[in-house]
mmCIF file of N, CA, C and O in Angstrom:
data_model
loop_
_atom_site.group_PDB
_atom_site.id
_atom_site.type_symbol
_atom_site.label_atom_id
_atom_site.label_comp_id
_atom_site.label_asym_id
_atom_site.label_seq_id
_atom_site.Cartn_x
_atom_site.Cartn_y
_atom_site.Cartn_z
ATOM 1 N N MET B 207 39.709 12.712 9.967
ATOM 2 C CA MET B 207 38.466 12.180 9.454
ATOM 3 C C MET B 207 38.708 11.131 8.382
ATOM 4 O O MET B 207 37.877 10.261 8.195
ATOM 5 N N PHE B 208 39.803 11.224 7.664
ATOM 6 C CA PHE B 208 40.076 10.293 6.573
ATOM 7 C C PHE B 208 40.098 8.855 7.071
ATOM 8 O O PHE B 208 39.545 7.965 6.426
ATOM 9 N N HIS B 209 40.710 8.609 8.242
ATOM 10 C CA HIS B 209 40.783 7.254 8.790
ATOM 11 C C HIS B 209 39.396 6.727 9.139
ATOM 12 O O HIS B 209 39.101 5.558 8.950
ATOM 13 N N ILE B 210 38.561 7.607 9.634
ATOM 14 C CA ILE B 210 37.190 7.213 9.974
ATOM 15 C C ILE B 210 36.424 6.863 8.703
ATOM 16 O O ILE B 210 35.652 5.899 8.679
ATOM 17 N N ASP B 211 36.629 7.612 7.632
ATOM 18 C CA ASP B 211 35.982 7.312 6.358
ATOM 19 C C ASP B 211 36.404 5.939 5.832
ATOM 20 O O ASP B 211 35.577 5.193 5.316
ATOM 21 N N ILE B 212 37.669 5.611 5.985
ATOM 22 C CA ILE B 212 38.157 4.296 5.535
ATOM 23 C C ILE B 212 37.458 3.183 6.311
ATOM 24 O O ILE B 212 37.042 2.180 5.729
ATOM 25 N N ILE B 213 37.303 3.354 7.603
ATOM 26 C CA ILE B 213 36.590 2.360 8.413
ATOM 27 C C ILE B 213 35.149 2.224 7.923
ATOM 28 O O ILE B 213 34.631 1.119 7.769
ATOM 29 N N GLY B 214 34.500 3.344 7.639
ATOM 30 C CA GLY B 214 33.125 3.320 7.144
ATOM 31 C C GLY B 214 33.006 2.622 5.795
ATOM 32 O O GLY B 214 32.112 1.809 5.592
ATOM 33 N N TYR B 215 33.906 2.956 4.884
ATOM 34 C CA TYR B 215 33.886 2.300 3.572
ATOM 35 C C TYR B 215 34.132 0.799 3.697
ATOM 36 O O TYR B 215 33.473 -0.010 3.043
ATOM 37 N N LEU B 216 35.093 0.405 4.521
ATOM 38 C CA LEU B 216 35.397 -1.011 4.698
ATOM 39 C C LEU B 216 34.208 -1.753 5.304
ATOM 40 O O LEU B 216 33.835 -2.830 4.837
ATOM 41 N N ALA B 217 33.593 -1.174 6.323
ATOM 42 C CA ALA B 217 32.418 -1.795 6.937
ATOM 43 C C ALA B 217 31.292 -1.933 5.914
ATOM 44 O O ALA B 217 30.635 -2.975 5.823
ATOM 45 N N ALA B 218 31.061 -0.896 5.135
ATOM 46 C CA ALA B 218 29.999 -0.920 4.129
ATOM 47 C C ALA B 218 30.277 -1.974 3.064
ATOM 48 O O ALA B 218 29.361 -2.709 2.661
ATOM 49 N N LEU B 219 31.506 -2.073 2.610
ATOM 50 C CA LEU B 219 31.853 -3.081 1.602
ATOM 51 C C LEU B 219 31.657 -4.495 2.135
ATOM 52 O O LEU B 219 31.101 -5.361 1.446
ATOM 53 N N LEU B 220 32.106 -4.739 3.349
ATOM 54 C CA LEU B 220 31.980 -6.085 3.920
ATOM 55 C C LEU B 220 30.518 -6.490 4.101
ATOM 56 O O LEU B 220 30.132 -7.607 3.748
ATOM 57 N N THR B 221 29.711 -5.599 4.640
ATOM 58 C CA THR B 221 28.308 -5.956 4.856
ATOM 59 C C THR B 221 27.555 -6.081 3.537
ATOM 60 O O THR B 221 26.702 -6.959 3.381
ATOM 61 N N THR B 222 27.870 -5.237 2.567
ATOM 62 C CA THR B 222 27.210 -5.318 1.267
ATOM 63 C C THR B 222 27.567 -6.620 0.553
ATOM 64 O O THR B 222 26.682 -7.327 0.059
ATOM 65 N N PHE B 223 28.831 -6.945 0.510
ATOM 66 C CA PHE B 223 29.230 -8.138 -0.222
ATOM 67 C C PHE B 223 28.881 -9.429 0.501
ATOM 68 O O PHE B 223 28.800 -10.484 -0.117
ATOM 69 N N SER B 224 28.587 -9.356 1.800
ATOM 70 C CA SER B 224 28.094 -10.548 2.477
ATOM 71 C C SER B 224 26.723 -10.924 1.902
ATOM 72 O O SER B 224 26.394 -12.100 1.778
ATOM 73 N N PHE B 225 25.941 -9.930 1.523
ATOM 74 C CA PHE B 225 24.646 -10.221 0.903
ATOM 75 C C PHE B 225 24.802 -10.683 -0.530
ATOM 76 O O PHE B 225 23.977 -11.449 -1.021
ATOM 77 N N LEU B 226 25.844 -10.262 -1.212
ATOM 78 C CA LEU B 226 26.109 -10.787 -2.546
ATOM 79 C C LEU B 226 26.379 -12.279 -2.465
ATOM 80 O O LEU B 226 25.861 -13.062 -3.278
ATOM 81 N N VAL B 227 27.142 -12.698 -1.467
ATOM 82 C CA VAL B 227 27.434 -14.124 -1.276
ATOM 83 C C VAL B 227 26.134 -14.904 -1.066
ATOM 84 O O VAL B 227 25.907 -15.948 -1.675
ATOM 85 N N GLN B 228 25.243 -14.371 -0.220
ATOM 86 C CA GLN B 228 23.954 -15.027 0.031
ATOM 87 C C GLN B 228 23.098 -15.054 -1.233
ATOM 88 O O GLN B 228 22.462 -16.060 -1.539
ATOM 89 N N ALA B 229 23.088 -13.967 -1.974
ATOM 90 C CA ALA B 229 22.286 -13.906 -3.199
ATOM 91 C C ALA B 229 22.784 -14.926 -4.213
ATOM 92 O O ALA B 229 21.979 -15.642 -4.827
ATOM 93 N N ILE B 230 24.091 -15.028 -4.391
ATOM 94 C CA ILE B 230 24.644 -16.002 -5.343
ATOM 95 C C ILE B 230 24.273 -17.420 -4.923
ATOM 96 O O ILE B 230 23.852 -18.229 -5.751
ATOM 97 N N GLN B 231 24.411 -17.729 -3.642
ATOM 98 C CA GLN B 231 24.047 -19.066 -3.165
ATOM 99 C C GLN B 231 22.561 -19.337 -3.396
ATOM 100 O O GLN B 231 22.184 -20.421 -3.814
ATOM 101 N N SER B 232 21.725 -18.349 -3.141
ATOM 102 C CA SER B 232 20.284 -18.514 -3.330
ATOM 103 C C SER B 232 19.938 -18.693 -4.808
ATOM 104 O O SER B 232 19.102 -19.522 -5.155
ATOM 105 N N TRP B 233 20.564 -17.913 -5.679
ATOM 106 C CA TRP B 233 20.300 -18.037 -7.114
ATOM 107 C C TRP B 233 20.706 -19.409 -7.623
ATOM 108 O O TRP B 233 19.999 -20.010 -8.422
ATOM 109 N N ARG B 234 21.853 -19.894 -7.167
ATOM 110 C CA ARG B 234 22.352 -21.196 -7.643
ATOM 111 C C ARG B 234 21.538 -22.360 -7.109
ATOM 112 O O ARG B 234 21.194 -23.276 -7.852
ATOM 113 N N SER B 235 21.275 -22.364 -5.825
ATOM 114 C CA SER B 235 20.625 -23.521 -5.200
ATOM 115 C C SER B 235 19.107 -23.485 -5.317
ATOM 116 O O SER B 235 18.461 -24.522 -5.284
ATOM 117 N N ARG B 236 18.547 -22.297 -5.443
ATOM 118 C CA ARG B 236 17.087 -22.105 -5.429
ATOM 119 C C ARG B 236 16.454 -22.624 -4.139
ATOM 120 O O ARG B 236 15.253 -22.820 -4.065
ATOM 121 N N ASP B 237 17.278 -22.859 -3.113
ATOM 122 C CA ASP B 237 16.784 -23.337 -1.820
ATOM 123 C C ASP B 237 16.687 -22.154 -0.865
ATOM 124 O O ASP B 237 17.689 -21.655 -0.383
ATOM 125 N N LEU B 238 15.465 -21.731 -0.618
ATOM 126 C CA LEU B 238 15.235 -20.611 0.277
ATOM 127 C C LEU B 238 14.455 -21.048 1.506
ATOM 128 O O LEU B 238 13.875 -20.218 2.206
ATOM 129 N N SER B 239 14.474 -22.338 1.791
ATOM 130 C CA SER B 239 13.700 -22.866 2.913
ATOM 131 C C SER B 239 14.174 -22.304 4.256
ATOM 132 O O SER B 239 13.380 -22.186 5.179
ATOM 133 N N GLY B 240 15.421 -21.952 4.354
ATOM 134 C CA GLY B 240 15.948 -21.412 5.603
ATOM 135 C C GLY B 240 15.828 -19.900 5.712
ATOM 136 O O GLY B 240 16.293 -19.308 6.675
ATOM 137 N N ILE B 241 15.208 -19.282 4.733
ATOM 138 C CA ILE B 241 15.087 -17.828 4.710
ATOM 139 C C ILE B 241 13.714 -17.436 5.249
ATOM 140 O O ILE B 241 12.691 -17.904 4.774
ATOM 141 N N SER B 242 13.690 -16.567 6.232
ATOM 142 C CA SER B 242 12.454 -16.092 6.838
ATOM 143 C C SER B 242 11.863 -14.961 6.006
ATOM 144 O O SER B 242 12.535 -13.946 5.767
ATOM 145 N N LEU B 243 10.619 -15.124 5.573
ATOM 146 C CA LEU B 243 9.948 -14.091 4.785
ATOM 147 C C LEU B 243 9.816 -12.801 5.595
ATOM 148 O O LEU B 243 10.085 -11.710 5.085
ATOM 149 N N GLY B 244 9.442 -12.924 6.853
ATOM 150 C CA GLY B 244 9.295 -11.741 7.699
ATOM 151 C C GLY B 244 10.600 -10.994 7.868
ATOM 152 O O GLY B 244 10.655 -9.760 7.738
ATOM 153 N N MET B 245 11.666 -11.717 8.159
ATOM 154 C CA MET B 245 12.969 -11.080 8.368
ATOM 155 C C MET B 245 13.447 -10.408 7.088
ATOM 156 O O MET B 245 13.907 -9.266 7.119
ATOM 157 N N TYR B 246 13.344 -11.096 5.957
ATOM 158 C CA TYR B 246 13.828 -10.507 4.706
ATOM 159 C C TYR B 246 12.973 -9.339 4.267
ATOM 160 O O TYR B 246 13.472 -8.393 3.662
ATOM 161 N N SER B 247 11.675 -9.368 4.565
ATOM 162 C CA SER B 247 10.803 -8.234 4.246
ATOM 163 C C SER B 247 11.223 -7.015 5.056
ATOM 164 O O SER B 247 11.382 -5.912 4.503
ATOM 165 N N MET B 248 11.409 -7.201 6.351
ATOM 166 C CA MET B 248 11.816 -6.090 7.211
ATOM 167 C C MET B 248 13.216 -5.600 6.848
ATOM 168 O O MET B 248 13.473 -4.393 6.822
ATOM 169 N N PHE B 249 14.122 -6.524 6.569
ATOM 170 C CA PHE B 249 15.488 -6.145 6.225
ATOM 171 C C PHE B 249 15.514 -5.338 4.933
ATOM 172 O O PHE B 249 16.178 -4.300 4.852
ATOM 173 N N THR B 250 14.795 -5.806 3.924
ATOM 174 C CA THR B 250 14.770 -5.111 2.636
ATOM 175 C C THR B 250 14.186 -3.715 2.786
ATOM 176 O O THR B 250 14.711 -2.745 2.226
ATOM 177 N N LEU B 251 13.118 -3.578 3.558
ATOM 178 C CA LEU B 251 12.542 -2.266 3.817
ATOM 179 C C LEU B 251 13.529 -1.378 4.583
ATOM 180 O O LEU B 251 13.697 -0.196 4.268
ATOM 181 N N GLY B 252 14.213 -1.948 5.559
ATOM 182 C CA GLY B 252 15.209 -1.193 6.313
ATOM 183 C C GLY B 252 16.335 -0.686 5.432
ATOM 184 O O GLY B 252 16.763 0.470 5.549
ATOM 185 N N VAL B 253 16.808 -1.527 4.532
ATOM 186 C CA VAL B 253 17.873 -1.109 3.611
ATOM 187 C C VAL B 253 17.362 -0.015 2.684
ATOM 188 O O VAL B 253 18.077 0.949 2.391
ATOM 189 N N ALA B 254 16.115 -0.133 2.229
ATOM 190 C CA ALA B 254 15.534 0.915 1.378
ATOM 191 C C ALA B 254 15.493 2.248 2.134
ATOM 192 O O ALA B 254 15.803 3.305 1.558
ATOM 193 N N LEU B 255 15.142 2.198 3.403
ATOM 194 C CA LEU B 255 15.116 3.423 4.204
ATOM 195 C C LEU B 255 16.515 3.992 4.415
ATOM 196 O O LEU B 255 16.710 5.214 4.380
ATOM 197 N N TRP B 256 17.516 3.119 4.623
ATOM 198 C CA TRP B 256 18.905 3.595 4.730
ATOM 199 C C TRP B 256 19.325 4.253 3.419
ATOM 200 O O TRP B 256 20.044 5.260 3.419
ATOM 201 N N LEU B 257 18.898 3.685 2.305
ATOM 202 C CA LEU B 257 19.213 4.267 0.998
ATOM 203 C C LEU B 257 18.599 5.659 0.872
ATOM 204 O O LEU B 257 19.270 6.613 0.455
ATOM 205 N N ILE B 258 17.335 5.791 1.234
ATOM 206 C CA ILE B 258 16.671 7.095 1.187
ATOM 207 C C ILE B 258 17.383 8.089 2.100
ATOM 208 O O ILE B 258 17.639 9.239 1.721
ATOM 209 N N TYR B 259 17.737 7.644 3.302
ATOM 210 C CA TYR B 259 18.470 8.494 4.239
ATOM 211 C C TYR B 259 19.800 8.949 3.623
ATOM 212 O O TYR B 259 20.160 10.128 3.703
ATOM 213 N N GLY B 260 20.520 8.023 3.005
ATOM 214 C CA GLY B 260 21.789 8.369 2.365
ATOM 215 C C GLY B 260 21.612 9.394 1.260
ATOM 216 O O GLY B 260 22.434 10.308 1.100
ATOM 217 N N ILE B 261 20.523 9.252 0.498
ATOM 218 C CA ILE B 261 20.242 10.221 -0.567
ATOM 219 C C ILE B 261 19.953 11.594 0.030
ATOM 220 O O ILE B 261 20.468 12.613 -0.444
ATOM 221 N N VAL B 262 19.137 11.618 1.075
ATOM 222 C CA VAL B 262 18.767 12.898 1.697
ATOM 223 C C VAL B 262 19.995 13.623 2.259
ATOM 224 O O VAL B 262 20.132 14.838 2.091
ATOM 225 N N ILE B 263 20.898 12.882 2.913
ATOM 226 C CA ILE B 263 22.083 13.549 3.493
ATOM 227 C C ILE B 263 23.266 13.578 2.524
ATOM 228 O O ILE B 263 24.344 14.033 2.871
ATOM 229 N N GLU B 264 23.040 13.065 1.309
ATOM 230 C CA GLU B 264 24.054 13.060 0.252
ATOM 231 C C GLU B 264 25.345 12.359 0.674
ATOM 232 O O GLU B 264 26.446 12.868 0.481
ATOM 233 N N SER B 265 25.183 11.175 1.252
ATOM 234 C CA SER B 265 26.335 10.376 1.679
ATOM 235 C C SER B 265 26.555 9.243 0.682
ATOM 236 O O SER B 265 25.822 8.256 0.671
ATOM 237 N N TRP B 266 27.569 9.394 -0.156
ATOM 238 C CA TRP B 266 27.816 8.400 -1.195
ATOM 239 C C TRP B 266 28.104 7.000 -0.664
ATOM 240 O O TRP B 266 27.656 6.021 -1.251
ATOM 241 N N PRO B 267 28.846 6.847 0.442
ATOM 242 C CA PRO B 267 29.024 5.484 0.962
ATOM 243 C C PRO B 267 27.678 4.821 1.300
ATOM 244 O O PRO B 267 27.467 3.649 1.000
ATOM 245 N N LEU B 268 26.770 5.565 1.912
ATOM 246 C CA LEU B 268 25.453 5.014 2.230
ATOM 247 C C LEU B 268 24.645 4.742 0.969
ATOM 248 O O LEU B 268 23.954 3.726 0.869
ATOM 249 N N ILE B 269 24.704 5.639 0.012
ATOM 250 C CA ILE B 269 23.924 5.486 -1.215
ATOM 251 C C ILE B 269 24.380 4.260 -2.004
ATOM 252 O O ILE B 269 23.570 3.397 -2.353
ATOM 253 N N VAL B 270 25.661 4.166 -2.270
ATOM 254 C CA VAL B 270 26.178 3.079 -3.111
ATOM 255 C C VAL B 270 25.995 1.723 -2.444
ATOM 256 O O VAL B 270 25.460 0.788 -3.055
ATOM 257 N N THR B 271 26.412 1.614 -1.202
ATOM 258 C CA THR B 271 26.352 0.295 -0.563
ATOM 259 C C THR B 271 24.921 -0.138 -0.280
ATOM 260 O O THR B 271 24.577 -1.312 -0.451
ATOM 261 N N ASN B 272 24.053 0.795 0.105
ATOM 262 C CA ASN B 272 22.671 0.400 0.365
ATOM 263 C C ASN B 272 21.898 0.159 -0.924
ATOM 264 O O ASN B 272 20.978 -0.660 -0.940
ATOM 265 N N ALA B 273 22.253 0.816 -2.008
ATOM 266 C CA ALA B 273 21.624 0.513 -3.298
ATOM 267 C C ALA B 273 21.961 -0.917 -3.707
ATOM 268 O O ALA B 273 21.082 -1.689 -4.133
ATOM 269 N N LEU B 274 23.229 -1.296 -3.569
ATOM 270 C CA LEU B 274 23.626 -2.664 -3.913
ATOM 271 C C LEU B 274 22.982 -3.688 -2.982
ATOM 272 O O LEU B 274 22.433 -4.697 -3.432
ATOM 273 N N THR B 275 23.045 -3.432 -1.680
ATOM 274 C CA THR B 275 22.449 -4.360 -0.718
ATOM 275 C C THR B 275 20.952 -4.489 -0.956
ATOM 276 O O THR B 275 20.391 -5.589 -0.878
ATOM 277 N N PHE B 276 20.284 -3.385 -1.273
ATOM 278 C CA PHE B 276 18.848 -3.424 -1.567
ATOM 279 C C PHE B 276 18.571 -4.338 -2.760
ATOM 280 O O PHE B 276 17.646 -5.165 -2.714
ATOM 281 N N LEU B 277 19.358 -4.223 -3.809
ATOM 282 C CA LEU B 277 19.152 -5.082 -4.989
ATOM 283 C C LEU B 277 19.355 -6.556 -4.644
ATOM 284 O O LEU B 277 18.564 -7.412 -5.065
ATOM 285 N N PHE B 278 20.393 -6.862 -3.882
ATOM 286 C CA PHE B 278 20.652 -8.252 -3.505
ATOM 287 C C PHE B 278 19.526 -8.789 -2.622
ATOM 288 O O PHE B 278 19.009 -9.889 -2.853
ATOM 289 N N ALA B 279 19.154 -8.022 -1.602
ATOM 290 C CA ALA B 279 18.112 -8.465 -0.679
ATOM 291 C C ALA B 279 16.765 -8.574 -1.383
ATOM 292 O O ALA B 279 16.011 -9.527 -1.156
ATOM 293 N N LEU B 280 16.451 -7.618 -2.251
ATOM 294 C CA LEU B 280 15.184 -7.655 -2.981
ATOM 295 C C LEU B 280 15.115 -8.870 -3.894
ATOM 296 O O LEU B 280 14.063 -9.513 -4.000
ATOM 297 N N SER B 281 16.227 -9.226 -4.519
ATOM 298 C CA SER B 281 16.212 -10.397 -5.398
ATOM 299 C C SER B 281 15.917 -11.672 -4.607
ATOM 300 O O SER B 281 15.153 -12.527 -5.059
ATOM 301 N N ILE B 282 16.491 -11.785 -3.422
ATOM 302 C CA ILE B 282 16.229 -12.953 -2.579
ATOM 303 C C ILE B 282 14.782 -12.934 -2.101
ATOM 304 O O ILE B 282 14.095 -13.967 -2.123
ATOM 305 N N LEU B 283 14.301 -11.765 -1.685
ATOM 306 C CA LEU B 283 12.916 -11.643 -1.228
ATOM 307 C C LEU B 283 11.931 -12.007 -2.343
ATOM 308 O O LEU B 283 10.970 -12.747 -2.112
ATOM 309 N N LEU B 284 12.171 -11.542 -3.554
ATOM 310 C CA LEU B 284 11.280 -11.872 -4.669
ATOM 311 C C LEU B 284 11.313 -13.360 -5.000
ATOM 312 O O LEU B 284 10.274 -13.953 -5.315
ATOM 313 N N MET B 285 12.491 -13.976 -4.917
ATOM 314 C CA MET B 285 12.587 -15.418 -5.136
ATOM 315 C C MET B 285 11.789 -16.168 -4.065
ATOM 316 O O MET B 285 11.094 -17.144 -4.368
ATOM 317 N N LYS B 286 11.889 -15.730 -2.824
ATOM 318 C CA LYS B 286 11.150 -16.349 -1.721
ATOM 319 C C LYS B 286 9.647 -16.223 -1.950
ATOM 320 O O LYS B 286 8.898 -17.190 -1.789
ATOM 321 N N LEU B 287 9.193 -15.043 -2.331
ATOM 322 C CA LEU B 287 7.759 -14.834 -2.598
ATOM 323 C C LEU B 287 7.280 -15.693 -3.762
ATOM 324 O O LEU B 287 6.189 -16.266 -3.722
ATOM 325 N N LYS B 288 8.101 -15.809 -4.797
ATOM 326 C CA LYS B 288 7.753 -16.636 -5.952
ATOM 327 C C LYS B 288 7.638 -18.103 -5.549
ATOM 328 O O LYS B 288 6.707 -18.799 -5.955
ATOM 329 N N GLN B 289 8.588 -18.574 -4.716
ATOM 330 C CA GLN B 289 8.543 -19.965 -4.230
ATOM 331 C C GLN B 289 7.288 -20.217 -3.418
ATOM 332 O O GLN B 289 6.681 -21.273 -3.521
ATOM 333 N N MET B 290 6.915 -19.256 -2.597
ATOM 334 C CA MET B 290 5.756 -19.442 -1.720
ATOM 335 C C MET B 290 4.443 -19.441 -2.502
ATOM 336 O O MET B 290 3.472 -20.028 -2.056
ATOM 337 N N SER B 291 4.436 -18.807 -3.661
ATOM 338 C CA SER B 291 3.205 -18.724 -4.448
ATOM 339 C C SER B 291 2.946 -19.988 -5.255
ATOM 340 O O SER B 291 1.885 -20.125 -5.851
ATOM 341 N N LYS B 292 3.910 -20.880 -5.292
ATOM 342 C CA LYS B 292 3.740 -22.131 -6.064
ATOM 343 C C LYS B 292 2.911 -23.131 -5.306
ATOM 344 O O LYS B 292 2.874 -23.281 -4.174
#
């Protein structure tokens, strides 16, 4: 099982930090024209549900990585909503 856990942790780290890269680019450029409000809304909600699921089953890899991904995705979503309200 240890090898399977390593694969899970590696997959979680890669997918989580891919959103960190997007968040940093979005924060720096403030250009969110290519970001779909619908997609990011659904994605952010999906990550929140994965986080809740991880909490319920007490899976730390799911909890930690989805908490981070949720924060990154939510920050981009809020920036997009703020841009659209102008």
